[in-house]
mmCIF file of C-alpha atoms in Angstrom:
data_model
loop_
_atom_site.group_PDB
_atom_site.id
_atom_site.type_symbol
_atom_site.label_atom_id
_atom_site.label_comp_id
_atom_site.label_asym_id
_atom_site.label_seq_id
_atom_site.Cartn_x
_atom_site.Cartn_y
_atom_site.Cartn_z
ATOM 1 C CA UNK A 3 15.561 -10.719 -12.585
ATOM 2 C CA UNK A 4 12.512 -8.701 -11.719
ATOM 3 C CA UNK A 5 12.992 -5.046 -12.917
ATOM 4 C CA UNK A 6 10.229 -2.419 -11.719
ATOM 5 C CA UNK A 7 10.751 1.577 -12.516
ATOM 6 C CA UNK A 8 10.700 4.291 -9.409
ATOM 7 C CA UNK A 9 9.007 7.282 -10.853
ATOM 8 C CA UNK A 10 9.102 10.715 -9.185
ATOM 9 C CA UNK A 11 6.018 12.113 -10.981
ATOM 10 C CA UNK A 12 2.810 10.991 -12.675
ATOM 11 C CA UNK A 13 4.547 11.759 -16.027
ATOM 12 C CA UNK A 14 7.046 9.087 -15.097
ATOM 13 C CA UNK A 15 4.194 7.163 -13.937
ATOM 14 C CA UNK A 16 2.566 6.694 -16.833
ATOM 15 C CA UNK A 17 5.643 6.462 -19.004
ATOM 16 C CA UNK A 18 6.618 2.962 -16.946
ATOM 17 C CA UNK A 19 2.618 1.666 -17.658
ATOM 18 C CA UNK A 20 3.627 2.315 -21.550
ATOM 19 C CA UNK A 21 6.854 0.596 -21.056
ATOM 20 C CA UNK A 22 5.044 -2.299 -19.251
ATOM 21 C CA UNK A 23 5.281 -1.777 -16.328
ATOM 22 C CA UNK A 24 2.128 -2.536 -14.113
ATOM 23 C CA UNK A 25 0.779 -2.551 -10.483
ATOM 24 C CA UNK A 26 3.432 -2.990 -7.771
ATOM 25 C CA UNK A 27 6.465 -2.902 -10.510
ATOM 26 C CA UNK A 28 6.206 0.932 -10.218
ATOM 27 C CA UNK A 29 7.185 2.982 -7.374
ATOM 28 C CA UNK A 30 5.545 6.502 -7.221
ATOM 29 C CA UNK A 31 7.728 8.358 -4.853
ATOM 30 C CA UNK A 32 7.057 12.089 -5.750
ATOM 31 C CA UNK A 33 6.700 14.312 -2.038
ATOM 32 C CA UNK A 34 4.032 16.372 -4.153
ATOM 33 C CA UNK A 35 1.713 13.432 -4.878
ATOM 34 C CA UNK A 36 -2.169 15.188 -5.602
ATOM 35 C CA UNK A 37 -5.114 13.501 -4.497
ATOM 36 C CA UNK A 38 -5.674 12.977 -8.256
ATOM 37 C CA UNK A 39 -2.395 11.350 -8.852
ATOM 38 C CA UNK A 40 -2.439 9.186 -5.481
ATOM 39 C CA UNK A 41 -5.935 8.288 -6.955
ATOM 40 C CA UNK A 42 -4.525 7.032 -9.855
ATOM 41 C CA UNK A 43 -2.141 5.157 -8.618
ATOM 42 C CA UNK A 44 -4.353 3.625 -5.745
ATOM 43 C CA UNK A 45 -7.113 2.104 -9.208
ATOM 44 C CA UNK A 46 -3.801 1.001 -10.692
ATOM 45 C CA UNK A 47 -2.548 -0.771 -7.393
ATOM 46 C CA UNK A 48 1.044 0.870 -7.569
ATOM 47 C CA UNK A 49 3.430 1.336 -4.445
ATOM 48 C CA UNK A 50 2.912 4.534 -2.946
ATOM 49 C CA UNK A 51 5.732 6.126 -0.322
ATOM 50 C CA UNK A 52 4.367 8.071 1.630
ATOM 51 C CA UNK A 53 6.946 11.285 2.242
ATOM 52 C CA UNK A 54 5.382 13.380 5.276
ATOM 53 C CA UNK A 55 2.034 12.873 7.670
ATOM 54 C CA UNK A 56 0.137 15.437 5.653
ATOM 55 C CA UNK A 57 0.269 12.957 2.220
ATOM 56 C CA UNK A 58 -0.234 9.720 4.628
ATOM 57 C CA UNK A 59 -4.214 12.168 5.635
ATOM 58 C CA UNK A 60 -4.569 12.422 2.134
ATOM 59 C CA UNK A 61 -3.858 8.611 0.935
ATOM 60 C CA UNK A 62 -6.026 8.059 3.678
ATOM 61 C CA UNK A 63 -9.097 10.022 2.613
ATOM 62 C CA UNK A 64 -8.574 8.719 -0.876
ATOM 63 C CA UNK A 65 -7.992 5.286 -0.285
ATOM 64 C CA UNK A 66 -11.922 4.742 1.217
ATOM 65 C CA UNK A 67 -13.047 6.152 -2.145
ATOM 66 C CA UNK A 68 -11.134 3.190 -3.517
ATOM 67 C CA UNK A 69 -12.359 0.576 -1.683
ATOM 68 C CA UNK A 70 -10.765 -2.209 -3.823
ATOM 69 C CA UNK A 71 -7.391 -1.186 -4.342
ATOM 70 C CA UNK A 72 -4.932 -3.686 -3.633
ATOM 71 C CA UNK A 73 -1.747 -0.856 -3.403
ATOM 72 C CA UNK A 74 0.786 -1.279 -0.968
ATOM 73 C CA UNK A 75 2.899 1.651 0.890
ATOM 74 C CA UNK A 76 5.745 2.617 2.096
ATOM 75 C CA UNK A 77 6.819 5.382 4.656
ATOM 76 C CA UNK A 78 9.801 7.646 4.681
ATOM 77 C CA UNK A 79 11.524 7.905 7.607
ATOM 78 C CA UNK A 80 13.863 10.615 9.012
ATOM 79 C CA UNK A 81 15.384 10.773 12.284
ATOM 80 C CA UNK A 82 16.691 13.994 11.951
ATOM 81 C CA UNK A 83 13.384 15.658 10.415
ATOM 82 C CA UNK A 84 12.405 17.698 13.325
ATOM 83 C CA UNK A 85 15.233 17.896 15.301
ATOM 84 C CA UNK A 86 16.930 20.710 17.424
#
C-alpha cells in the first residue's frame, strides 16, 4: 500500500515531512496557500491543488523562481462556482 498525508496547512505540511512523508506523498490543499508556503512546497516537489484562478497567478509567478521543481498540480473544479 502506498500511504501519502493531505494537509490543509503548512503546519500539516511539515508535520507529514517529520512523519516521513516526502515530495509527491503530501498533498497541500489549503485555499489560502501564501506565496511563501506554495514556495515551499514547489523546493520540496509536493502536489499542489490549485483552489481558484487567483492561487493558479500566484503558483505561476512562483514557480519561474523555482526553475527546478519537479511538483505536480491539481485543479479544483466546480460547476456550480459562478452560477446564476
Amino acid at each position: 500500500l502506498g500511504f501519502g498525508a493531505e494537509c490543509a496547512s503548512i503546519g500539516e505540511v511539515r508535520h507529514a515531512e517529520r512523519l516521513g512523508f516526502m515530495g509527491a506523498e503530501v498533498i497541500y490543499d489549503s485555499p489560502a496557500k501564501t506565496a511563501a508556503e506554495i514556495r515551499y512546497a514547489l523546493e520540496r516537489r509536493l502536489h499542489l491543488n490549485i483552489d481558484n484562478f487567483q492561487e493558479l497567478e500566484v503558483v505561476a509567478e512562483v514557480r519561474m523562481e523555482v526553475p527546478s521543481s519537479a511538483s505536480t498540480l491539481g485543479l479544483r473544479l466546480n460547476p456550480l462556482a459562478g452560477g446564476g
